[in-house]
Structure formats: C-alpha cells, structure tokens
Short mmCIF file of C-alpha atoms and ligand atoms in Angstrom, two decimals:
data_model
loop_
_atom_site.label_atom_id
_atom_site.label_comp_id
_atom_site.label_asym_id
_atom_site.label_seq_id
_atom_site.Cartn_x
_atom_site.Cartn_y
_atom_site.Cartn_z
CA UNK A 1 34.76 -18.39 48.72
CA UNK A 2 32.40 -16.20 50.75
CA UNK A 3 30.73 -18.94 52.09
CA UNK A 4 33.71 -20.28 53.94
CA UNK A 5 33.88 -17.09 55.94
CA UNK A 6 32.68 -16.89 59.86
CA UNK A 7 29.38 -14.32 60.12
CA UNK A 8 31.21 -10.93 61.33
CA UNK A 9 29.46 -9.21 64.07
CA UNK A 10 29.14 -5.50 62.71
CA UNK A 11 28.84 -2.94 66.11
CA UNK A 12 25.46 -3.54 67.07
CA UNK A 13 24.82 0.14 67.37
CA UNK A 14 23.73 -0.36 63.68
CA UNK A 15 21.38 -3.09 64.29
CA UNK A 16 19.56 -0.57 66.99
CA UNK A 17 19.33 2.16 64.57
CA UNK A 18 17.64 -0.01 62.05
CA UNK A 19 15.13 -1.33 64.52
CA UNK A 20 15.07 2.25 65.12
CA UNK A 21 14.18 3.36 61.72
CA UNK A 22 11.26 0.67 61.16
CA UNK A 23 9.36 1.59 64.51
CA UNK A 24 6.21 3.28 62.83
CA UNK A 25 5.52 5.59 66.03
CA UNK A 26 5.93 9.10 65.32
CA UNK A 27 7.19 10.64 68.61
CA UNK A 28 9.92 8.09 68.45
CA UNK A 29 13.62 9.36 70.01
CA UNK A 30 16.84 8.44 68.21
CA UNK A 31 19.21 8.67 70.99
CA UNK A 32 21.90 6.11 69.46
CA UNK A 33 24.26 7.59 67.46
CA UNK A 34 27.30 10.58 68.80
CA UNK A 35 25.50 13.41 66.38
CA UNK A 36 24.63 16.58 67.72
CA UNK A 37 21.02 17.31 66.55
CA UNK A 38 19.40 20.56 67.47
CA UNK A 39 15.51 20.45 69.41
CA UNK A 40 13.69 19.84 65.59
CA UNK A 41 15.91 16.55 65.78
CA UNK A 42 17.78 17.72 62.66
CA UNK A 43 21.51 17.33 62.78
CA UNK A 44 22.14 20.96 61.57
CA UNK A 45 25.30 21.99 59.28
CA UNK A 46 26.95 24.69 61.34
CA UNK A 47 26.33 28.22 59.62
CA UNK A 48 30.49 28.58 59.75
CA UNK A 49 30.65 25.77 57.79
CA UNK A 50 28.39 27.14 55.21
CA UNK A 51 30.13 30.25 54.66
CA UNK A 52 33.28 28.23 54.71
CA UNK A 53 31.70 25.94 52.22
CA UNK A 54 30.85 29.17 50.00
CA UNK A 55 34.08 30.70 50.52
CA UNK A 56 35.77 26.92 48.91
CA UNK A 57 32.71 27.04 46.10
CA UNK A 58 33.84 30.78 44.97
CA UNK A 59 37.47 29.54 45.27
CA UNK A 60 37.16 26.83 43.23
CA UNK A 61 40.14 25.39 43.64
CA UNK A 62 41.63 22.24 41.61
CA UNK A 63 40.77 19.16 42.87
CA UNK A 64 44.50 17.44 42.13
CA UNK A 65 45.53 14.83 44.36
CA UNK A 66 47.21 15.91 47.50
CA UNK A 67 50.65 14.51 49.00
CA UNK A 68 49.96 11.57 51.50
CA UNK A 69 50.17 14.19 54.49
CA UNK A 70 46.72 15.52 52.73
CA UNK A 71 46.01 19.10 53.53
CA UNK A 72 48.94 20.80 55.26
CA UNK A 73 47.01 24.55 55.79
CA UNK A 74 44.28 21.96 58.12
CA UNK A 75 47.16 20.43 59.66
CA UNK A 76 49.01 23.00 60.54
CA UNK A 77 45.63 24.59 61.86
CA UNK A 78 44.27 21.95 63.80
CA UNK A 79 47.21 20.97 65.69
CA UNK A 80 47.86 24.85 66.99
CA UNK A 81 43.95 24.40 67.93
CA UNK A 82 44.02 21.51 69.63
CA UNK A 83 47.52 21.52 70.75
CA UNK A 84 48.45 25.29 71.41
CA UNK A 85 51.21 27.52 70.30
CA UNK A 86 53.82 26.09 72.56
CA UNK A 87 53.23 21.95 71.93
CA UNK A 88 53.30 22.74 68.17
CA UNK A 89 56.80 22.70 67.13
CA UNK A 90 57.04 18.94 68.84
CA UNK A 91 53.88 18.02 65.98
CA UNK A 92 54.24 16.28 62.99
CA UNK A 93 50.30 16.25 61.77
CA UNK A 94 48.91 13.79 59.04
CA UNK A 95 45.16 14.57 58.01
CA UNK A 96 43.14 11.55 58.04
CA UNK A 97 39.91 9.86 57.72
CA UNK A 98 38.28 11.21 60.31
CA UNK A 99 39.22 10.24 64.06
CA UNK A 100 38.66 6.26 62.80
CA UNK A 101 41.38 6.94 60.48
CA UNK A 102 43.89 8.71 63.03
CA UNK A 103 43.02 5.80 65.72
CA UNK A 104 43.76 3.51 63.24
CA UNK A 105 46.74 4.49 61.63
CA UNK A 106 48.06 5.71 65.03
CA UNK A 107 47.47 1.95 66.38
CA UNK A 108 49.71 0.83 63.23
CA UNK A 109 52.16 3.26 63.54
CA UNK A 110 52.45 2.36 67.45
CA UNK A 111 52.51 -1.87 66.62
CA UNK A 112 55.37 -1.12 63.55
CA UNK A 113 58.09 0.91 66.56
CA UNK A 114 57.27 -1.38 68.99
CA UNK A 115 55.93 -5.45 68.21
CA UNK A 116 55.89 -6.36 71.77
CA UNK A 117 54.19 -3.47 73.29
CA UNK A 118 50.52 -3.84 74.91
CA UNK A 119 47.79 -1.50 74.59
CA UNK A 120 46.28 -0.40 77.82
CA UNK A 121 42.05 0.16 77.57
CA UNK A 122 40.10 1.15 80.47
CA UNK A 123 36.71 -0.74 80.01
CA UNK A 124 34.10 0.66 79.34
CA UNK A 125 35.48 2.97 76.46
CA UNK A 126 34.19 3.85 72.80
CA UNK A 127 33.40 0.74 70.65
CA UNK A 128 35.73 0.77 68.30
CA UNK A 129 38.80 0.95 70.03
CA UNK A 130 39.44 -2.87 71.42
CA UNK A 131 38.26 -3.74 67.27
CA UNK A 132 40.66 -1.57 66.09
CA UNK A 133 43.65 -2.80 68.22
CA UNK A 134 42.75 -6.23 67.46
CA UNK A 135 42.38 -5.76 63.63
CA UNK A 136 46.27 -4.25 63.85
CA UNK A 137 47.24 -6.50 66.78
CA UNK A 138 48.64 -5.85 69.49
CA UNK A 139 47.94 -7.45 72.63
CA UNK A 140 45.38 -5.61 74.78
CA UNK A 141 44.95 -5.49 78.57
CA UNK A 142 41.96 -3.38 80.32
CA UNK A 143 41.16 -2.46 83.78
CA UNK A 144 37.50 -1.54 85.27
CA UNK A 145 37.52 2.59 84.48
CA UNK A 146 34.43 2.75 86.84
CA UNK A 147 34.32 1.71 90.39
CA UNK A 148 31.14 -0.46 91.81
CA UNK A 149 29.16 3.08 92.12
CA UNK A 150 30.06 3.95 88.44
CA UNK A 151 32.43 6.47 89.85
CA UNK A 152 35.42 7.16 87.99
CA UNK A 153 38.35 4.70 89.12
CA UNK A 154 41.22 6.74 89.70
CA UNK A 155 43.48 4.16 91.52
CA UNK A 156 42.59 1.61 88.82
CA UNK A 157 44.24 3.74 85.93
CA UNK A 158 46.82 4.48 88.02
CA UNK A 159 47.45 1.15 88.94
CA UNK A 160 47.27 -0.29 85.10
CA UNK A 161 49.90 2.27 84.60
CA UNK A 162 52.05 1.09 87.46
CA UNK A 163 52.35 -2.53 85.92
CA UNK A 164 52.69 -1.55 82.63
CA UNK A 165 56.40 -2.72 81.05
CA UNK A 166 57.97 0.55 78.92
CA UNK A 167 56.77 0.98 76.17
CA UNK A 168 53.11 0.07 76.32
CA UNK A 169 50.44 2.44 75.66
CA UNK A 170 47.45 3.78 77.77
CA UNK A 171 44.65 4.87 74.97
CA UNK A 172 42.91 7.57 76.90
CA UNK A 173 40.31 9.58 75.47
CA UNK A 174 41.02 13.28 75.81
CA UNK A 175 37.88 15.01 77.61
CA UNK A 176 34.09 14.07 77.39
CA UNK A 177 34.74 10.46 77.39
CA UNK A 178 32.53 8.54 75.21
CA UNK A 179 30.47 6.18 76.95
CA UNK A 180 31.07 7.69 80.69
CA UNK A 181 31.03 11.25 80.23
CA UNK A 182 34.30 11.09 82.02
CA UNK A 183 36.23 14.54 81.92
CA UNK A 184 39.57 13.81 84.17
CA UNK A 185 40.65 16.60 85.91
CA UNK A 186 43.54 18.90 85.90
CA UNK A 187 44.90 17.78 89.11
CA UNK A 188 44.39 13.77 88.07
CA UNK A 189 46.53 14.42 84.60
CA UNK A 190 48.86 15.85 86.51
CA UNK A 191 49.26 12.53 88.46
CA UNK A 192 48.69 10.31 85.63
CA UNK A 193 51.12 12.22 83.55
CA UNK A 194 53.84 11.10 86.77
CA UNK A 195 52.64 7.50 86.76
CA UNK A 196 53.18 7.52 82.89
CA UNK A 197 56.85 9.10 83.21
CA UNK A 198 57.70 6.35 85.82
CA UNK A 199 56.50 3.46 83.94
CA UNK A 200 57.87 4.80 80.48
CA UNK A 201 54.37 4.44 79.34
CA UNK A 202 53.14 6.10 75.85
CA UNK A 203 50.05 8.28 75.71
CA UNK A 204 47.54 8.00 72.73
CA UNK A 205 45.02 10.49 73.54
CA UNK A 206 41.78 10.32 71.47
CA UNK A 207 40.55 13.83 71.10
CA UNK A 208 36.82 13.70 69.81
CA UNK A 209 34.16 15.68 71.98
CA UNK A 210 36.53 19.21 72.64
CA UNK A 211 34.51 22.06 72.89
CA UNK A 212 31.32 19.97 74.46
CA UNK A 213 32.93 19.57 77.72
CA UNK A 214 33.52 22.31 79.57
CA UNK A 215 34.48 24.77 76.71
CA UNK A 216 37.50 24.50 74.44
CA UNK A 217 39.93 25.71 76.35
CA UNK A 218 39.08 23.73 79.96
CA UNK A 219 38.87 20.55 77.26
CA UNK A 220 41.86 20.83 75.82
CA UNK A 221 44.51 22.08 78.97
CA UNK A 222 44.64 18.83 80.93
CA UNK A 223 46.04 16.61 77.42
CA UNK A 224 48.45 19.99 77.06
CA UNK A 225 49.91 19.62 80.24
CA UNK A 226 50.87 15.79 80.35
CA UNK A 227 51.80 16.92 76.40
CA UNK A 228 54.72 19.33 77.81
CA UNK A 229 55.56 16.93 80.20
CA UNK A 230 56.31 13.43 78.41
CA UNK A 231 59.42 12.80 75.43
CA UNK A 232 56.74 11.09 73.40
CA UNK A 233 52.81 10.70 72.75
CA UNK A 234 50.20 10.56 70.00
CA UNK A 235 46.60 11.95 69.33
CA UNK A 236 43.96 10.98 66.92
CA UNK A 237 41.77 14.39 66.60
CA UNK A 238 38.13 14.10 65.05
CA UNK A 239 36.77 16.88 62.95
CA UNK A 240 33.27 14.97 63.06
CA UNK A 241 32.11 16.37 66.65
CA UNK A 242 33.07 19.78 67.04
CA UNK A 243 32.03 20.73 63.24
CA UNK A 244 29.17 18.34 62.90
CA UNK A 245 30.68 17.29 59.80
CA UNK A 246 30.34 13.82 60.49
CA UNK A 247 29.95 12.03 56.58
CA UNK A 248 32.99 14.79 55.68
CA UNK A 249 35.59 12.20 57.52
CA UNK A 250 38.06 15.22 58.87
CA UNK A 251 40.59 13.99 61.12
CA UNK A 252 44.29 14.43 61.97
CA UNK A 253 46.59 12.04 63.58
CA UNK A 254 49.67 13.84 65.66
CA UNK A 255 53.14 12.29 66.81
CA UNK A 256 54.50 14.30 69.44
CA UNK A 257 58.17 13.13 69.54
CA UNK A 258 61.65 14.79 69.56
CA UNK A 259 63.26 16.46 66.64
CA UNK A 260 65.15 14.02 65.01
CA UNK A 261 62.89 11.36 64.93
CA UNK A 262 59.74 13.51 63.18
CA UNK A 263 60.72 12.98 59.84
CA UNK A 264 60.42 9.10 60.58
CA UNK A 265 57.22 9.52 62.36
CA UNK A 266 55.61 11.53 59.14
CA UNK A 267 57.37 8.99 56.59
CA UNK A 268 55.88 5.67 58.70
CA UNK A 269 52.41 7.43 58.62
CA UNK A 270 52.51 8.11 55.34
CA UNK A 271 53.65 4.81 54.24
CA UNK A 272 50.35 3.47 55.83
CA UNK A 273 48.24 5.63 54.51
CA UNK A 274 49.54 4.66 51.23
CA UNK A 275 48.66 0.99 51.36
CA UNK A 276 44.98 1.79 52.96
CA UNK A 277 43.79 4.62 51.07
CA UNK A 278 46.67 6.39 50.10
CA UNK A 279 44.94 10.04 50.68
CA UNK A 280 42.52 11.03 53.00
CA UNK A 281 39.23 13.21 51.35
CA UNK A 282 39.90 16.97 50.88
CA UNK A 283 36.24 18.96 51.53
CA UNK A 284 35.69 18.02 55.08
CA UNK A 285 39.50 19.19 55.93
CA UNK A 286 39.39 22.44 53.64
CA UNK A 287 36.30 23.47 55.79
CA UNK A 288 37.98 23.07 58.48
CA UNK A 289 41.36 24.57 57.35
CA UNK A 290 38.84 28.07 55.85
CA UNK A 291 37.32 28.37 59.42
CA UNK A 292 40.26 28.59 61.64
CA UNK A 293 42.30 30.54 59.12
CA UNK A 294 39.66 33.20 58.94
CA UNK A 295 39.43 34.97 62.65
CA UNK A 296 35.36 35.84 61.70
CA UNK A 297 34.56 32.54 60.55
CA UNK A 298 36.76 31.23 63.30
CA UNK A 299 34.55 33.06 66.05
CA UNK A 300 31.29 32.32 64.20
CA UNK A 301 32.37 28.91 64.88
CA UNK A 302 33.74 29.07 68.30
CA UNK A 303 30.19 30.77 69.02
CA UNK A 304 28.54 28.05 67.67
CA UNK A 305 30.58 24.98 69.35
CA UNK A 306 29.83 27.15 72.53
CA UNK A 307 26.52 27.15 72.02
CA UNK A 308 26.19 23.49 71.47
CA UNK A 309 27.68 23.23 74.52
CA UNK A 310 25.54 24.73 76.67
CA UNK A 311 22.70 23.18 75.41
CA UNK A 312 24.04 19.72 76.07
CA UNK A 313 24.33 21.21 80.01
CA UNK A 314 20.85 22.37 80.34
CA UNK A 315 19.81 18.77 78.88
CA UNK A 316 21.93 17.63 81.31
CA UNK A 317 20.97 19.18 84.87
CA UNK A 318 17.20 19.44 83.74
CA UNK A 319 17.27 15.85 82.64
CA UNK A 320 18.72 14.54 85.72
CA UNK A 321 16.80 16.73 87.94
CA UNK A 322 13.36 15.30 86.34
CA UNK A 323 14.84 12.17 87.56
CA UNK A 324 15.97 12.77 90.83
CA UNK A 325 12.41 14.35 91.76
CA UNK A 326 10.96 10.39 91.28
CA UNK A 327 14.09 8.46 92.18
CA UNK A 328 16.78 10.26 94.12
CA UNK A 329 19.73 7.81 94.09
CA UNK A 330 23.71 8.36 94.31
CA UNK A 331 24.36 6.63 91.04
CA UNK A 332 21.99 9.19 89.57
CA UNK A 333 23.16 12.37 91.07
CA UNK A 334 27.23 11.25 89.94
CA UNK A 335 25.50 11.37 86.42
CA UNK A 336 25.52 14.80 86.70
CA UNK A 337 29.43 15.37 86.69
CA UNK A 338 29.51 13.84 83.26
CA UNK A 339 30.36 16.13 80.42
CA UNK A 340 29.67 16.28 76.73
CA UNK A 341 26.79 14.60 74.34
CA UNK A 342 26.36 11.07 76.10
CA UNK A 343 24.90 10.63 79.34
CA UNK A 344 25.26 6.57 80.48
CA UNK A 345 21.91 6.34 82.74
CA UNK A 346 22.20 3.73 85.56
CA UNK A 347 19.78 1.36 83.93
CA UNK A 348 19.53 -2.29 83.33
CA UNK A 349 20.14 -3.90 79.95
CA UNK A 350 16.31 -4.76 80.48
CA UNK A 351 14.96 -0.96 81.80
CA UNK A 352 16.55 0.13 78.15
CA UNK A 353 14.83 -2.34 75.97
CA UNK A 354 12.02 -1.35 78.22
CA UNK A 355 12.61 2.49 77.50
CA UNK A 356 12.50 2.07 73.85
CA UNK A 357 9.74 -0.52 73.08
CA UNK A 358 7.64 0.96 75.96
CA UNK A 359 8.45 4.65 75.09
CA UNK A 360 9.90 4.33 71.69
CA UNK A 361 13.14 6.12 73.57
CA UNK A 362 16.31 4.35 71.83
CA UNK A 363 19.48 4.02 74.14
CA UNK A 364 22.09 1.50 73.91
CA UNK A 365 21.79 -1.21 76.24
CA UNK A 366 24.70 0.00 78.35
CA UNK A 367 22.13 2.94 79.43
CA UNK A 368 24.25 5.55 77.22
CA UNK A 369 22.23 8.50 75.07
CA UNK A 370 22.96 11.12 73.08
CA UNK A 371 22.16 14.02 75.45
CA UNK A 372 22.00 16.74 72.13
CA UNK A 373 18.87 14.14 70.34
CA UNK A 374 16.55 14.89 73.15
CA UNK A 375 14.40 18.27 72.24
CA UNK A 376 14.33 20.87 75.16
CA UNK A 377 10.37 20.02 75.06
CA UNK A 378 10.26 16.79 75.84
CA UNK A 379 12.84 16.83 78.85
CA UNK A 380 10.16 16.60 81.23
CA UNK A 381 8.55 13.53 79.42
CA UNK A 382 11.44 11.10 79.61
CA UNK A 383 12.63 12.21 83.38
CA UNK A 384 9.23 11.20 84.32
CA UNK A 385 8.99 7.85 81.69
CA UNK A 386 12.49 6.89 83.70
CA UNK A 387 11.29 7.78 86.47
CA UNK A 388 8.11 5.15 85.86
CA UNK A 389 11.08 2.57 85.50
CA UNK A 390 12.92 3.10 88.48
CA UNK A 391 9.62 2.97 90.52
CA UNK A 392 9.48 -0.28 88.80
CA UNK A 393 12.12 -1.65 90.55
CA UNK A 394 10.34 -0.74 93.89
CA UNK A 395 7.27 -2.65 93.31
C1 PLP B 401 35.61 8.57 71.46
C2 PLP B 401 35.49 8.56 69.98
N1 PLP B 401 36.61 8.54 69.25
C3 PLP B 401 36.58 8.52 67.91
C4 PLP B 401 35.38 8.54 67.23
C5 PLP B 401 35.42 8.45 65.73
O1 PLP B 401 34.87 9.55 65.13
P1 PLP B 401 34.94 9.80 63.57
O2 PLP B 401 35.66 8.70 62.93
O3 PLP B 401 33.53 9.90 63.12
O4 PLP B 401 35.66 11.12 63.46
C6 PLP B 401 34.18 8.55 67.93
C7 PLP B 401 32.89 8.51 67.23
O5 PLP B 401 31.83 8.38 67.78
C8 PLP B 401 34.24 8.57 69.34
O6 PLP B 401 33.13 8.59 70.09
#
C-alpha cells in the first residue's frame, strides 16, 4: 500500500536541524527553530510556570476527560488577555492544540461557512500556513508582503484586499510576524481594517509572538482595534511563545461574530475537533489558566515575557550594529524595525549555507534566525563572521 504513495516533503526546517544536530563542532549555533533560549542556549521553563506547575501538582486534580471546548477557566482567560475586556463578550473560545491546532481548525471552520471563499496569504509568511490551507482546501491567492528593498508592502496588502470578492479571508499574523519581523502599525490597521470593511473581507489573525514585540499591550492594540471595528473575524492564539511551553501544545482558537450566531460557531468547532482529536491536552492549558488567574503568578509572568523581550532588542540593535560597522547597507539598517525572535538577514540562499558550514551558524536559507539562540557573548562574533560575507560580495 505504502509503496504506492508519492515521497511527502516534510518542512525542511527539520532536515536543517538534523544536519544541525550531527555537526561535531562544539561552538555550533542552532538558530532554526521559533524557541526562546536564554545566553547558556537552554530553552528555559519560565519560573511562573513552575510555580503554576506546583500549584496543579498540590491540586491534584482528576484527570477526566474534558468537554470538546477543553478547558473553559484558560479560555475564558486567554481571550480577556489577548482580546481585552471590551472584545470579550463578541468571543466564543475553543482551546486547542496549540496555535497549529487553532490555524487549523479555524481554516476548516472558515472552508465549512463558506466553499467558495479564497484565502488571502501575503508571501513570505510562516511555513505552515499555505500547507495548512491546502490540506483543508480552499483556494489560495498571495501577494509580495515585501517590496524590492524588503520593505514592508503596504499598497500590496491593500491592494489584495481591494480585489478580494466578500467573503474571502486575509490570514494576517497579529504582531512580530514570523519570517519578516513585520509589526504593522496602529495607523496601517486602521486603514487595513477600512479596506477589509469595503471589500467584506474576513480577518484570521494569527496571534503567536505577543509580548516579544513591543510589549503586550503595544502587540496586542492594533488586532483590538480592527476587532471593534469588523461584524466578524477569527484568531488562532499560541500558548507556545509567550510561555515557552512549546511540547505543552496550548492554544485557543476565537470566533468573533454576532450574538446569535456564537452558539453555531462553538458547535462547528467542536464538531471538528471531534473527528481530529476530539480534545485538545489539558497541562499546557491549566498552566496557563493558574497563571493569569493568580495576579502574583500573573506578574511573575508578565515580568518574565518582558524580560524576554528586551533581550531579543538588545540582540537586535547590537547585532545589527556589528554589522553595519563592516557593511552599512539600507536593506540592513530596515532590519532593525523588525520586532520579536526572528530577524530575516539580507543574505543569499548561498551566504547562509556559507554561514553555517563556514561558521557552524544555522539559519534558514531565507536568511531568517532566531534572534533569542544567539548568547549575548558571542554577538560580536557573528556581526563580524557576516560581516566577512558581505565583504565577500565586494571582492
Ligand atoms: C506565526 C506562527 N504561527 C503559529 C505557529 C504555531 O505554533 P504552535 O503550534 O507551536 O503553537 C508558529 C510556530 O512557529 C508561528 O511562527
């Protein structure tokens, strides 16, 4: 049977991490993977989650299933986090598996109301997303999100939006965009959320990197206001990134939709859920759900996430300011407006193969790496070993 099948092409982020793990050099970089790691390398469990995870050990609660929704006190607590007192009562919040999970069963839920619609993608955008539209599938159509300079493409989005027929959705990702860096401004979603009215367009906001951007609040308020604005929207919200609980597979997916048709929106999601994996896994969630019912654990954490998040800025400006003493360049100074753990350097497929057999630093070939793998120590090191690459190009 098996042997009738085509050879599936699994992301090839995997295949780099294995070449990864094999190379015998010691001062070797993983920069591959969206995991915040700390300047010993070590992705660290957040100390709120500990003492949530104590707090759920002493509780010892049963471990009987849980209705298809999954955990309601996470549900209710993540969607007045990410959403904010006001957008809640619009929410009907499923817990998930993780932000895969909430894109996925979001995409479904999407394709079920509406056969003919088309999924709008600005390229380039997180892996997964055109493979996850295309294993539920709808049709896709994508647009250039950066302009010749790598620049963000304003007028492109805009203009994807424009010929959109009602109905279709723009996937957008909400701050921090993973591979750009992107953060749209407040004055841009404000726009965007016009365009969208006029076109009858649906918003699916993927919500992964809040709290890495600019803070959790700055992160959050541009989604909020389009929110307040439109009849009608979704967001998949990953609990991986902003609790480093990344094998937990926390997630929520939200339908923001008038009264009358929420009970429909929680019954369709359900129904999927039910014929994929019926319930989504409880510890990762309960963490979550302790921490942001428990105002000290709460600000432990939002001290933490805060924390994170400056780090990832000093990386940031010291990293690019290594680089710009050897090679100043436009395309390298508009890296520094990106926000959150990736930075997408301006490099050749080639100049990254380069950087990690050379240098054993490992990127992905579109130039992105995670900004939070690269110690405070050896900064310095890799500005100048890019650097060596761009002088390269001179020569
Ligand atoms: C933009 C974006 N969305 C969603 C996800 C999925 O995250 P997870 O399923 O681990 O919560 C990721 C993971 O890297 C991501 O970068």
């Amino acid at each position: 049977m098996l042997t009738t099948m085509p050879q599936m092409r699994v992301d090839p982020i995997w295949d780099l991490a294995s070449t990864f793990q094999s190379d015998p050099r010691e001062d070797k970089l993983d920069l591959l993977l969206g995991v915040y790691r700390d300047d010993s390398k070590r992705a660290p469990v957040m100390r709120s989650v500990l003492a949530a995870e104590a707090k759920l050990l002493e509780l010892a609660e049963s471990k009987q299933y849980r209705g298809l929704s999954g955990n309601l006190v996470f549900n209710a607590r993540i969607s007045e986090l990410v959403l904010g007192p006001e957008l809640v009562a619009r929410a009907t919040t499923v817990q998930t598996v993780a932000g895969t999970g909430a894109l996925r069963i979001l995409t479904e839920l999407l394709a079920i109301t509406g056969p003919s619609r088309r999924f709008i993608l600005g390229t380039p955008s997180y892996v997964n997303h055109a493979p996850i539209i295309k294993a539920v599938g709808p049709a896709l159509t994508s647009y250039d999100l950066l302009d010749p300079e790598g620049r963000f493409d304003e007028q492109a989005m805009l203009d994807a939006v424009a010929q959109a027929r009602p109905g279709d959705v723009l996937l957008l990702q909400g701050c921090c965009h993973n591979p750009t860096g992107l953060s749209m401004s407040s004055r841009f979603w404000a726009e965007l959320t016009e365009a969208m009215l006029t076109s009858h367009v649906v918003p699916f906001v993927d919500q992964a990197y809040f709290g890495l951007g600019d803070g959790l609040q700055e992160d959050l308020e541009g989604m909020r206001g389009m929110l307040a604005r439109v009849p009608e929207a979704v967001i998949a919200v990953s609990g991986s990134k902003a609790w480093s609980l990344y094998n937990e597979r926390a997630g929520a997916a939200i339908v923001i939709t008038s009264e009358d048709k929420r009970g429909f929106a929680r019954s369709t999601l359900e129904t999927i859920a039910r014929s994929s994996y019926s319930q989504a896994p409880e510890h990762g969630a309960a963490i979550i759900a302790e921490i942001l019912s428990d105002p000290a654990l709460e600000r432990m954490w939002r001290a933490e996430l805060d924390a994170m998040r400056r780090r990832l800025a000093t990386l940031r400006t010291d990293l690019i300011d290594g680089i710009l003493a050897v090679h100043d360049s436009p395309t390298f100074r508009a890296v520094a407006e990106q926000r959150g753990m990736f930075l997408t350097l301006p490099l050749t497929v080639a100049e990254m193969q380069t950087l990690s057999t050379e240098f054993g630093v490992y990127g992905l070939p579109s130039g992105r790496i995670n900004l939070a793998g690269v110690p405070r120590g050896q900064v310095s090191t890799i500005a100048e070993q890019i650097g060596q690459l761009l002088t390269r190009r001179r020569d």
